[in-house]
Amino acid sequence: SVFCLDSCGFVERLRMAHMIKTGRKRIRRLGSLREKLPDAVWREQLKKLEESAEAILDTAVQSPQALEIVERLVEDFLPALVELVESYGGLDRRTLFGDEIRAVNRGIEDVLTRMQAVFEDMLDRLNRKPVTDFSKQVNFVNRMMDRAGLPEADPARETDGAQRQSSHAEPSGKEEI
């Protein structure tokens, strides 16, 4: 139907496409900022974060139900990460002394490490999602059959799976009428 925009998932797919496009743009921005960082360890950590964020977006393209995770990545985590790197890049390190520099460095390292764990968790949740969706689909079909009054399968009849196999066997040439 023409008026099926919301119920057919069109709005969610459109929102997902926008989130993915925005996310990729923010990852590119992060990459350009990363290249300017003086610390090789942070550059490597940021590179891993970019790769994890890309993996999340790649996985989400195939899992439209992942909108909530992608929104958190794109609207919360990536902007915060970009802002942190921009702030660090604009920091006048000449005005900081020993303990201050160590505190800033430790704080940034902690944030990058924690954010990597968050990104990996997001990716894990995205990869687990299809099993959950399959369960939901099975439950939906079972409820639909219950409403239609179809009988439930009798587990006593199919104890070893032999009947199931015989029902899928090649026809013997005789057709029942």
CSV table of N, CA and C in Angstrom, one decimal:
chain,number,residue,atom,x,y,z
A,1,SER,N,0.8,-1.2,0.0
A,1,SER,CA,0.0,0.0,0.0
A,1,SER,C,0.9,1.2,0.0
A,2,VAL,N,0.4,2.3,-0.6
A,2,VAL,CA,1.1,3.6,-0.7
A,2,VAL,C,1.3,4.2,0.7
A,3,PHE,N,0.3,4.0,1.6
A,3,PHE,CA,0.4,4.7,2.9
A,3,PHE,C,1.0,3.8,4.0
A,4,CYS,N,1.9,3.0,3.6
A,4,CYS,CA,2.5,2.0,4.5
A,4,CYS,C,3.8,2.5,5.0
A,5,LEU,N,4.1,3.8,5.1
A,5,LEU,CA,5.4,4.3,5.4
A,5,LEU,C,5.9,3.8,6.8
A,6,ASP,N,5.1,4.0,7.8
A,6,ASP,CA,5.6,3.7,9.1
A,6,ASP,C,5.5,2.2,9.4
A,7,SER,N,4.4,1.6,9.1
A,7,SER,CA,4.2,0.2,9.4
A,7,SER,C,5.1,-0.7,8.6
A,8,CYS,N,5.6,-0.3,7.5
A,8,CYS,CA,6.5,-1.1,6.7
A,8,CYS,C,8.0,-0.9,7.0
A,9,GLY,N,8.2,-0.1,8.0
A,9,GLY,CA,9.6,0.1,8.4
A,9,GLY,C,10.4,1.1,7.5
A,10,PHE,N,9.7,1.8,6.7
A,10,PHE,CA,10.3,2.8,5.8
A,10,PHE,C,11.0,3.9,6.6
A,11,VAL,N,10.3,4.4,7.6
A,11,VAL,CA,10.9,5.5,8.4
A,11,VAL,C,12.1,5.0,9.1
A,12,GLU,N,12.1,3.8,9.7
A,12,GLU,CA,13.3,3.3,10.4
A,12,GLU,C,14.4,3.1,9.4
A,13,ARG,N,14.2,2.6,8.2
A,13,ARG,CA,15.2,2.4,7.2
A,13,ARG,C,15.8,3.7,6.8
A,14,LEU,N,15.0,4.7,6.6
A,14,LEU,CA,15.5,6.0,6.3
A,14,LEU,C,16.3,6.6,7.4
A,15,ARG,N,15.9,6.5,8.6
A,15,ARG,CA,16.6,6.9,9.8
A,15,ARG,C,18.0,6.2,9.9
A,16,MET,N,18.0,4.9,9.6
A,16,MET,CA,19.2,4.1,9.7
A,16,MET,C,20.2,4.6,8.6
A,17,ALA,N,19.7,4.8,7.4
A,17,ALA,CA,20.6,5.3,6.3
A,17,ALA,C,21.2,6.6,6.7
A,18,HIS,N,20.4,7.5,7.3
A,18,HIS,CA,20.9,8.8,7.7
A,18,HIS,C,22.0,8.6,8.8
A,19,MET,N,21.7,7.8,9.8
A,19,MET,CA,22.6,7.5,10.9
A,19,MET,C,24.0,7.0,10.3
A,20,ILE,N,23.9,6.0,9.4
A,20,ILE,CA,25.1,5.4,8.9
A,20,ILE,C,25.9,6.4,8.1
A,21,LYS,N,25.2,7.2,7.3
A,21,LYS,CA,25.9,8.3,6.5
A,21,LYS,C,26.6,9.3,7.5
A,22,THR,N,25.9,9.7,8.5
A,22,THR,CA,26.5,10.6,9.5
A,22,THR,C,27.6,10.0,10.2
A,23,GLY,N,27.4,8.7,10.6
A,23,GLY,CA,28.5,8.0,11.3
A,23,GLY,C,29.8,7.9,10.5
A,24,ARG,N,29.6,7.6,9.2
A,24,ARG,CA,30.8,7.5,8.4
A,24,ARG,C,31.5,8.8,8.2
A,25,LYS,N,30.7,9.9,8.2
A,25,LYS,CA,31.3,11.2,8.1
A,25,LYS,C,32.1,11.6,9.4
A,26,ARG,N,31.5,11.2,10.5
A,26,ARG,CA,32.2,11.5,11.8
A,26,ARG,C,33.5,10.6,11.9
A,27,ILE,N,33.4,9.4,11.4
A,27,ILE,CA,34.6,8.5,11.5
A,27,ILE,C,35.7,9.1,10.6
A,28,ARG,N,35.4,9.6,9.4
A,28,ARG,CA,36.4,10.3,8.6
A,28,ARG,C,37.0,11.5,9.3
A,29,ARG,N,36.1,12.3,9.9
A,29,ARG,CA,36.6,13.5,10.7
A,29,ARG,C,37.6,13.0,11.8
A,30,LEU,N,37.3,12.0,12.5
A,30,LEU,CA,38.1,11.4,13.5
A,30,LEU,C,39.5,11.0,12.9
A,31,GLY,N,39.4,10.4,11.7
A,31,GLY,CA,40.6,9.9,11.1
A,31,GLY,C,41.6,11.1,10.7
A,32,SER,N,41.0,12.2,10.3
A,32,SER,CA,41.8,13.3,9.9
A,32,SER,C,42.4,14.0,11.2
A,33,LEU,N,41.7,14.0,12.3
A,33,LEU,CA,42.2,14.5,13.5
A,33,LEU,C,43.3,13.6,14.1
A,34,ARG,N,43.1,12.3,13.9
A,34,ARG,CA,44.0,11.3,14.4
A,34,ARG,C,45.4,11.5,13.8
A,35,GLU,N,45.4,11.7,12.5
A,35,GLU,CA,46.7,11.9,11.8
A,35,GLU,C,47.5,13.0,12.4
A,36,LYS,N,46.9,14.0,13.0
A,36,LYS,CA,47.6,15.2,13.5
A,36,LYS,C,48.1,15.0,15.0
A,37,LEU,N,47.7,13.9,15.6
A,37,LEU,CA,48.1,13.7,17.0
A,37,LEU,C,49.6,13.3,17.1
A,38,PRO,N,50.3,13.9,18.1
A,38,PRO,CA,51.7,13.6,18.2
A,38,PRO,C,52.0,12.2,18.8
A,39,ASP,N,51.1,11.7,19.6
A,39,ASP,CA,51.3,10.4,20.3
A,39,ASP,C,50.9,9.2,19.4
A,40,ALA,N,51.9,8.4,19.1
A,40,ALA,CA,51.7,7.2,18.2
A,40,ALA,C,50.7,6.2,18.9
A,41,VAL,N,50.8,6.0,20.2
A,41,VAL,CA,49.9,5.1,20.9
A,41,VAL,C,48.5,5.5,20.8
A,42,TRP,N,48.2,6.8,20.9
A,42,TRP,CA,46.8,7.3,20.8
A,42,TRP,C,46.4,7.2,19.4
A,43,ARG,N,47.3,7.4,18.4
A,43,ARG,CA,46.9,7.3,17.0
A,43,ARG,C,46.4,5.8,16.7
A,44,GLU,N,47.2,4.9,17.3
A,44,GLU,CA,46.8,3.5,17.1
A,44,GLU,C,45.5,3.1,17.8
A,45,GLN,N,45.3,3.7,19.0
A,45,GLN,CA,44.0,3.4,19.7
A,45,GLN,C,42.8,4.0,19.0
A,46,LEU,N,43.0,5.2,18.4
A,46,LEU,CA,42.0,5.9,17.7
A,46,LEU,C,41.7,5.1,16.4
A,47,LYS,N,42.7,4.6,15.8
A,47,LYS,CA,42.6,3.8,14.5
A,47,LYS,C,41.7,2.6,14.8
A,48,LYS,N,42.0,1.9,16.0
A,48,LYS,CA,41.1,0.7,16.4
A,48,LYS,C,39.7,1.1,16.6
A,49,LEU,N,39.5,2.3,17.3
A,49,LEU,CA,38.1,2.8,17.5
A,49,LEU,C,37.4,3.1,16.2
A,50,GLU,N,38.1,3.7,15.2
A,50,GLU,CA,37.5,3.9,13.9
A,50,GLU,C,37.1,2.6,13.2
A,51,GLU,N,38.0,1.6,13.3
A,51,GLU,CA,37.7,0.3,12.7
A,51,GLU,C,36.5,-0.4,13.4
A,52,SER,N,36.5,-0.2,14.7
A,52,SER,CA,35.3,-0.8,15.4
A,52,SER,C,34.0,-0.1,15.0
A,53,ALA,N,34.1,1.2,15.0
A,53,ALA,CA,32.9,2.0,14.6
A,53,ALA,C,32.4,1.6,13.2
A,54,GLU,N,33.4,1.5,12.3
A,54,GLU,CA,33.1,1.1,10.9
A,54,GLU,C,32.4,-0.3,10.9
A,55,ALA,N,33.0,-1.2,11.7
A,55,ALA,CA,32.4,-2.6,11.8
A,55,ALA,C,31.0,-2.5,12.3
A,56,ILE,N,30.7,-1.7,13.3
A,56,ILE,CA,29.3,-1.5,13.8
A,56,ILE,C,28.4,-1.0,12.7
A,57,LEU,N,28.8,0.0,11.9
A,57,LEU,CA,28.0,0.5,10.9
A,57,LEU,C,27.8,-0.5,9.8
A,58,ASP,N,28.8,-1.3,9.4
A,58,ASP,CA,28.7,-2.3,8.4
A,58,ASP,C,27.7,-3.4,8.8
A,59,THR,N,27.8,-3.8,10.1
A,59,THR,CA,26.9,-4.8,10.6
A,59,THR,C,25.5,-4.3,10.6
A,60,ALA,N,25.3,-3.0,11.0
A,60,ALA,CA,24.0,-2.4,11.1
A,60,ALA,C,23.3,-2.3,9.8
A,61,VAL,N,24.1,-2.1,8.7
A,61,VAL,CA,23.5,-2.1,7.3
A,61,VAL,C,22.7,-3.3,7.1
A,62,GLN,N,23.1,-4.5,7.6
A,62,GLN,CA,22.4,-5.7,7.4
A,62,GLN,C,21.4,-6.0,8.5
A,63,SER,N,21.4,-5.2,9.5
A,63,SER,CA,20.5,-5.4,10.7
A,63,SER,C,19.7,-4.1,11.0
A,64,PRO,N,18.6,-3.9,10.2
A,64,PRO,CA,17.9,-2.6,10.4
A,64,PRO,C,17.3,-2.5,11.8
A,65,GLN,N,17.2,-3.6,12.6
A,65,GLN,CA,16.7,-3.5,13.9
A,65,GLN,C,17.7,-2.9,14.9
A,66,ALA,N,18.9,-2.6,14.4
A,66,ALA,CA,20.0,-2.1,15.2
A,66,ALA,C,20.0,-0.6,15.4
A,67,LEU,N,18.9,0.0,15.0
A,67,LEU,CA,18.9,1.5,15.0
A,67,LEU,C,19.3,2.1,16.4
A,68,GLU,N,18.8,1.5,17.4
A,68,GLU,CA,19.1,2.1,18.8
A,68,GLU,C,20.6,2.1,19.0
A,69,ILE,N,21.3,1.0,18.7
A,69,ILE,CA,22.8,1.0,18.9
A,69,ILE,C,23.5,2.0,18.0
A,70,VAL,N,23.1,2.1,16.8
A,70,VAL,CA,23.7,3.0,15.8
A,70,VAL,C,23.5,4.4,16.3
A,71,GLU,N,22.3,4.7,16.7
A,71,GLU,CA,22.0,6.1,17.2
A,71,GLU,C,23.0,6.4,18.4
A,72,ARG,N,23.1,5.5,19.3
A,72,ARG,CA,24.1,5.8,20.5
A,72,ARG,C,25.5,6.0,20.0
A,73,LEU,N,25.9,5.2,19.0
A,73,LEU,CA,27.3,5.4,18.4
A,73,LEU,C,27.4,6.7,17.8
A,74,VAL,N,26.5,7.0,16.9
A,74,VAL,CA,26.6,8.2,16.0
A,74,VAL,C,26.2,9.5,16.7
A,75,GLU,N,25.3,9.5,17.6
A,75,GLU,CA,24.8,10.7,18.2
A,75,GLU,C,25.5,11.0,19.6
A,76,ASP,N,26.0,10.0,20.2
A,76,ASP,CA,26.7,10.1,21.5
A,76,ASP,C,28.2,9.9,21.5
A,77,PHE,N,28.6,8.7,21.2
A,77,PHE,CA,30.0,8.4,21.3
A,77,PHE,C,30.9,9.0,20.3
A,78,LEU,N,30.6,9.0,19.0
A,78,LEU,CA,31.5,9.6,18.0
A,78,LEU,C,31.6,11.1,18.2
A,79,PRO,N,30.5,11.8,18.4
A,79,PRO,CA,30.7,13.3,18.6
A,79,PRO,C,31.6,13.6,19.9
A,80,ALA,N,31.4,12.8,20.9
A,80,ALA,CA,32.2,13.0,22.2
A,80,ALA,C,33.7,12.7,21.9
A,81,LEU,N,33.9,11.6,21.1
A,81,LEU,CA,35.3,11.3,20.7
A,81,LEU,C,35.9,12.3,19.9
A,82,VAL,N,35.2,12.8,18.9
A,82,VAL,CA,35.7,13.9,18.0
A,82,VAL,C,36.0,15.1,18.8
A,83,GLU,N,35.1,15.5,19.7
A,83,GLU,CA,35.3,16.7,20.6
A,83,GLU,C,36.6,16.5,21.5
A,84,LEU,N,36.7,15.3,22.0
A,84,LEU,CA,37.9,15.1,22.9
A,84,LEU,C,39.2,15.2,22.1
A,85,VAL,N,39.2,14.7,20.9
A,85,VAL,CA,40.5,14.8,20.1
A,85,VAL,C,40.7,16.2,19.6
A,86,GLU,N,39.6,16.9,19.2
A,86,GLU,CA,39.8,18.3,18.8
A,86,GLU,C,40.3,19.1,20.0
A,87,SER,N,39.7,18.9,21.2
A,87,SER,CA,40.2,19.6,22.4
A,87,SER,C,41.6,19.3,22.7
A,88,TYR,N,42.0,18.1,22.6
A,88,TYR,CA,43.4,17.7,22.8
A,88,TYR,C,44.3,18.4,21.8
A,89,GLY,N,43.9,18.4,20.6
A,89,GLY,CA,44.7,19.0,19.5
A,89,GLY,C,44.9,20.5,19.7
A,90,GLY,N,43.9,21.1,20.3
A,90,GLY,CA,43.9,22.6,20.5
A,90,GLY,C,44.6,22.9,21.9
A,91,LEU,N,45.0,21.9,22.6
A,91,LEU,CA,45.5,22.1,23.9
A,91,LEU,C,47.0,22.7,23.8
A,92,ASP,N,47.2,23.8,24.5
A,92,ASP,CA,48.6,24.3,24.5
A,92,ASP,C,49.4,23.6,25.6
A,93,ARG,N,50.1,22.6,25.1
A,93,ARG,CA,50.9,21.8,26.0
A,93,ARG,C,52.1,22.6,26.7
A,94,ARG,N,52.4,23.7,26.2
A,94,ARG,CA,53.5,24.5,26.8
A,94,ARG,C,53.1,25.1,28.1
A,95,THR,N,51.7,25.2,28.3
A,95,THR,CA,51.3,25.7,29.6
A,95,THR,C,51.1,24.7,30.7
A,96,LEU,N,51.2,23.4,30.3
A,96,LEU,CA,51.1,22.3,31.3
A,96,LEU,C,52.4,21.8,31.8
A,97,PHE,N,52.4,21.4,33.0
A,97,PHE,CA,53.6,20.9,33.7
A,97,PHE,C,53.5,19.5,34.0
A,98,GLY,N,54.5,18.8,34.4
A,98,GLY,CA,54.6,17.4,34.7
A,98,GLY,C,53.4,16.7,35.1
A,99,ASP,N,52.9,17.0,36.3
A,99,ASP,CA,51.7,16.3,36.8
A,99,ASP,C,50.4,16.5,36.0
A,100,GLU,N,50.3,17.7,35.5
A,100,GLU,CA,49.1,18.1,34.7
A,100,GLU,C,49.2,17.3,33.4
A,101,ILE,N,50.3,17.2,32.7
A,101,ILE,CA,50.5,16.4,31.5
A,101,ILE,C,50.2,15.0,31.7
A,102,ARG,N,50.7,14.4,32.8
A,102,ARG,CA,50.5,13.0,33.1
A,102,ARG,C,49.0,12.8,33.4
A,103,ALA,N,48.3,13.7,34.1
A,103,ALA,CA,46.9,13.5,34.4
A,103,ALA,C,46.1,13.6,33.1
A,104,VAL,N,46.4,14.5,32.2
A,104,VAL,CA,45.7,14.6,30.9
A,104,VAL,C,45.9,13.3,30.1
A,105,ASN,N,47.1,12.9,30.0
A,105,ASN,CA,47.5,11.7,29.2
A,105,ASN,C,46.7,10.5,29.8
A,106,ARG,N,46.8,10.3,31.1
A,106,ARG,CA,46.1,9.2,31.7
A,106,ARG,C,44.6,9.2,31.5
A,107,GLY,N,44.0,10.4,31.6
A,107,GLY,CA,42.6,10.5,31.4
A,107,GLY,C,42.2,10.2,29.9
A,108,ILE,N,43.0,10.6,29.0
A,108,ILE,CA,42.7,10.3,27.6
A,108,ILE,C,42.8,8.8,27.3
A,109,GLU,N,43.9,8.2,27.8
A,109,GLU,CA,44.1,6.8,27.6
A,109,GLU,C,43.0,6.0,28.2
A,110,ASP,N,42.5,6.4,29.4
A,110,ASP,CA,41.4,5.7,30.1
A,110,ASP,C,40.1,5.8,29.2
A,111,VAL,N,39.8,7.0,28.7
A,111,VAL,CA,38.6,7.2,27.9
A,111,VAL,C,38.7,6.3,26.6
A,112,LEU,N,39.9,6.3,25.9
A,112,LEU,CA,40.0,5.5,24.7
A,112,LEU,C,39.9,4.0,25.0
A,113,THR,N,40.4,3.6,26.1
A,113,THR,CA,40.3,2.1,26.4
A,113,THR,C,38.9,1.8,26.7
A,114,ARG,N,38.2,2.6,27.5
A,114,ARG,CA,36.8,2.3,27.9
A,114,ARG,C,35.9,2.4,26.7
A,115,MET,N,36.2,3.4,25.8
A,115,MET,CA,35.3,3.5,24.6
A,115,MET,C,35.5,2.3,23.7
A,116,GLN,N,36.7,1.7,23.6
A,116,GLN,CA,37.0,0.5,22.8
A,116,GLN,C,36.1,-0.6,23.3
A,117,ALA,N,36.1,-0.7,24.6
A,117,ALA,CA,35.3,-1.8,25.3
A,117,ALA,C,33.8,-1.6,24.9
A,118,VAL,N,33.3,-0.4,24.9
A,118,VAL,CA,31.9,-0.1,24.6
A,118,VAL,C,31.6,-0.4,23.2
A,119,PHE,N,32.5,0.0,22.3
A,119,PHE,CA,32.3,-0.3,20.8
A,119,PHE,C,32.3,-1.9,20.6
A,120,GLU,N,33.2,-2.6,21.3
A,120,GLU,CA,33.2,-4.0,21.1
A,120,GLU,C,31.9,-4.7,21.7
A,121,ASP,N,31.4,-4.1,22.8
A,121,ASP,CA,30.1,-4.6,23.3
A,121,ASP,C,29.0,-4.3,22.3
A,122,MET,N,29.0,-3.1,21.7
A,122,MET,CA,27.9,-2.8,20.7
A,122,MET,C,28.0,-3.8,19.6
A,123,LEU,N,29.2,-4.1,19.1
A,123,LEU,CA,29.3,-5.0,18.0
A,123,LEU,C,28.9,-6.4,18.4
A,124,ASP,N,29.2,-6.8,19.6
A,124,ASP,CA,28.7,-8.1,20.1
A,124,ASP,C,27.2,-8.2,20.1
A,125,ARG,N,26.6,-7.1,20.6
A,125,ARG,CA,25.1,-7.1,20.7
A,125,ARG,C,24.5,-7.1,19.3
A,126,LEU,N,25.1,-6.5,18.3
A,126,LEU,CA,24.6,-6.5,17.0
A,126,LEU,C,24.7,-7.9,16.4
A,127,ASN,N,25.8,-8.6,16.7
A,127,ASN,CA,26.0,-9.9,16.1
A,127,ASN,C,25.1,-10.9,16.8
A,128,ARG,N,24.6,-10.7,18.0
A,128,ARG,CA,23.7,-11.6,18.7
A,128,ARG,C,22.3,-11.3,18.3
A,129,LYS,N,22.0,-10.2,17.7
A,129,LYS,CA,20.6,-9.8,17.4
A,129,LYS,C,19.9,-10.8,16.5
A,130,PRO,N,20.5,-11.4,15.5
A,130,PRO,CA,19.7,-12.2,14.6
A,130,PRO,C,19.1,-13.4,15.3
A,131,VAL,N,19.8,-14.0,16.3
A,131,VAL,CA,19.2,-15.1,17.1
A,131,VAL,C,18.0,-14.7,17.8
A,132,THR,N,18.0,-13.5,18.4
A,132,THR,CA,16.9,-13.0,19.2
A,132,THR,C,15.7,-12.8,18.2
A,133,ASP,N,16.0,-12.2,17.0
A,133,ASP,CA,15.0,-12.0,16.0
A,133,ASP,C,14.4,-13.3,15.6
A,134,PHE,N,15.2,-14.3,15.4
A,134,PHE,CA,14.7,-15.6,15.0
A,134,PHE,C,13.7,-16.2,16.0
A,135,SER,N,14.1,-16.0,17.3
A,135,SER,CA,13.1,-16.5,18.3
A,135,SER,C,11.8,-15.7,18.3
A,136,LYS,N,11.9,-14.4,18.0
A,136,LYS,CA,10.7,-13.6,17.9
A,136,LYS,C,9.8,-14.1,16.8
A,137,GLN,N,10.5,-14.4,15.6
A,137,GLN,CA,9.8,-14.8,14.5
A,137,GLN,C,9.1,-16.2,14.7
A,138,VAL,N,9.8,-17.1,15.4
A,138,VAL,CA,9.2,-18.4,15.7
A,138,VAL,C,8.0,-18.2,16.6
A,139,ASN,N,8.1,-17.4,17.7
A,139,ASN,CA,7.0,-17.1,18.6
A,139,ASN,C,5.8,-16.5,17.8
A,140,PHE,N,6.1,-15.6,16.9
A,140,PHE,CA,5.1,-14.9,16.1
A,140,PHE,C,4.3,-15.9,15.3
A,141,VAL,N,5.0,-16.8,14.6
A,141,VAL,CA,4.4,-17.8,13.8
A,141,VAL,C,3.6,-18.8,14.6
A,142,ASN,N,4.1,-19.2,15.8
A,142,ASN,CA,3.3,-20.0,16.6
A,142,ASN,C,2.1,-19.4,17.1
A,143,ARG,N,2.1,-18.1,17.5
A,143,ARG,CA,0.9,-17.4,17.9
A,143,ARG,C,-0.1,-17.3,16.8
A,144,MET,N,0.4,-17.1,15.6
A,144,MET,CA,-0.5,-17.0,14.4
A,144,MET,C,-1.2,-18.3,14.1
A,145,MET,N,-0.4,-19.4,14.3
A,145,MET,CA,-1.0,-20.7,14.1
A,145,MET,C,-2.0,-21.0,15.2
A,146,ASP,N,-1.7,-20.6,16.4
A,146,ASP,CA,-2.7,-20.8,17.5
A,146,ASP,C,-4.0,-20.1,17.2
A,147,ARG,N,-3.9,-18.9,16.8
A,147,ARG,CA,-5.1,-18.1,16.4
A,147,ARG,C,-5.9,-18.7,15.3
A,148,ALA,N,-5.2,-19.4,14.4
A,148,ALA,CA,-5.9,-20.0,13.3
A,148,ALA,C,-6.5,-21.4,13.6
A,149,GLY,N,-6.2,-21.8,14.9
A,149,GLY,CA,-6.7,-23.0,15.4
A,149,GLY,C,-6.0,-24.3,14.9
A,150,LEU,N,-4.8,-24.1,14.4
A,150,LEU,CA,-4.0,-25.3,13.9
A,150,LEU,C,-3.5,-26.1,15.1
A,151,PRO,N,-3.5,-27.4,15.0
A,151,PRO,CA,-3.1,-28.2,16.1
A,151,PRO,C,-1.5,-28.1,16.3
A,152,GLU,N,-1.1,-28.2,17.6
A,152,GLU,CA,0.3,-28.2,17.9
A,152,GLU,C,0.9,-29.6,17.5
A,153,ALA,N,2.2,-29.5,17.3
A,153,ALA,CA,2.9,-30.8,16.9
A,153,ALA,C,2.9,-31.7,18.1
A,154,ASP,N,2.7,-33.0,17.9
A,154,ASP,CA,2.7,-34.0,18.9
A,154,ASP,C,4.1,-34.6,19.1
A,155,PRO,N,4.9,-34.2,20.1
A,155,PRO,CA,6.2,-34.7,20.3
A,155,PRO,C,6.3,-36.2,20.5
A,156,ALA,N,5.2,-36.9,20.9
A,156,ALA,CA,5.2,-38.3,21.2
A,156,ALA,C,5.2,-39.1,19.8
A,157,ARG,N,4.7,-38.4,18.8
A,157,ARG,CA,4.6,-39.0,17.5
A,157,ARG,C,6.0,-39.0,16.8
A,158,GLU,N,6.8,-38.0,17.1
A,158,GLU,CA,8.1,-37.9,16.4
A,158,GLU,C,9.2,-38.0,17.4
A,159,THR,N,9.4,-39.2,17.9
A,159,THR,CA,10.4,-39.4,18.9
A,159,THR,C,11.9,-39.4,18.4
A,160,ASP,N,12.1,-40.0,17.2
A,160,ASP,CA,13.4,-40.1,16.7
A,160,ASP,C,13.7,-39.3,15.4
A,161,GLY,N,12.7,-38.6,15.0
A,161,GLY,CA,12.9,-37.8,13.8
A,161,GLY,C,12.7,-38.6,12.5
A,162,ALA,N,12.4,-39.9,12.7
A,162,ALA,CA,12.3,-40.8,11.5
A,162,ALA,C,11.1,-40.4,10.7
A,163,GLN,N,10.0,-40.1,11.4
A,163,GLN,CA,8.8,-39.7,10.6
A,163,GLN,C,9.0,-38.4,9.9
A,164,ARG,N,9.7,-37.5,10.5
A,164,ARG,CA,10.0,-36.2,9.8
A,164,ARG,C,10.8,-36.5,8.5
A,165,GLN,N,11.8,-37.4,8.5
A,165,GLN,CA,12.5,-37.7,7.4
A,165,GLN,C,11.7,-38.4,6.3
A,166,SER,N,10.8,-39.3,6.8
A,166,SER,CA,10.0,-40.1,5.8
A,166,SER,C,9.0,-39.2,5.1
A,167,SER,N,8.6,-38.1,5.8
A,167,SER,CA,7.6,-37.2,5.1
A,167,SER,C,8.3,-36.4,4.0
A,168,HIS,N,9.6,-36.3,4.1
A,168,HIS,CA,10.4,-35.6,3.0
A,168,HIS,C,11.0,-36.5,2.0
A,169,ALA,N,10.7,-37.8,2.1
A,169,ALA,CA,11.3,-38.8,1.2
A,169,ALA,C,10.8,-38.6,-0.2
A,170,GLU,N,11.5,-39.1,-1.2
A,170,GLU,CA,11.1,-39.1,-2.6
A,170,GLU,C,9.8,-39.8,-2.7
A,171,PRO,N,8.9,-39.4,-3.6
A,171,PRO,CA,7.7,-40.1,-3.9
A,171,PRO,C,8.0,-41.5,-4.5
A,172,SER,N,7.1,-42.4,-4.1
A,172,SER,CA,7.3,-43.8,-4.6
A,172,SER,C,6.8,-44.0,-6.0
A,173,GLY,N,6.2,-43.0,-6.5
A,173,GLY,CA,5.5,-43.2,-7.8
A,173,GLY,C,4.0,-43.4,-7.7
A,174,LYS,N,3.6,-43.7,-6.5
A,174,LYS,CA,2.1,-43.9,-6.2
A,174,LYS,C,1.6,-42.6,-5.6
A,175,GLU,N,0.6,-42.1,-6.2
A,175,GLU,CA,0.0,-40.9,-5.6
A,175,GLU,C,-1.3,-41.2,-4.9
A,176,GLU,N,-1.4,-40.6,-3.7
A,176,GLU,CA,-2.7,-40.8,-3.0
A,176,GLU,C,-3.7,-39.8,-3.4
A,177,ILE,N,-4.9,-40.2,-3.5
A,177,ILE,CA,-6.0,-39.2,-4.0
A,177,ILE,C,-6.8,-38.9,-2.8
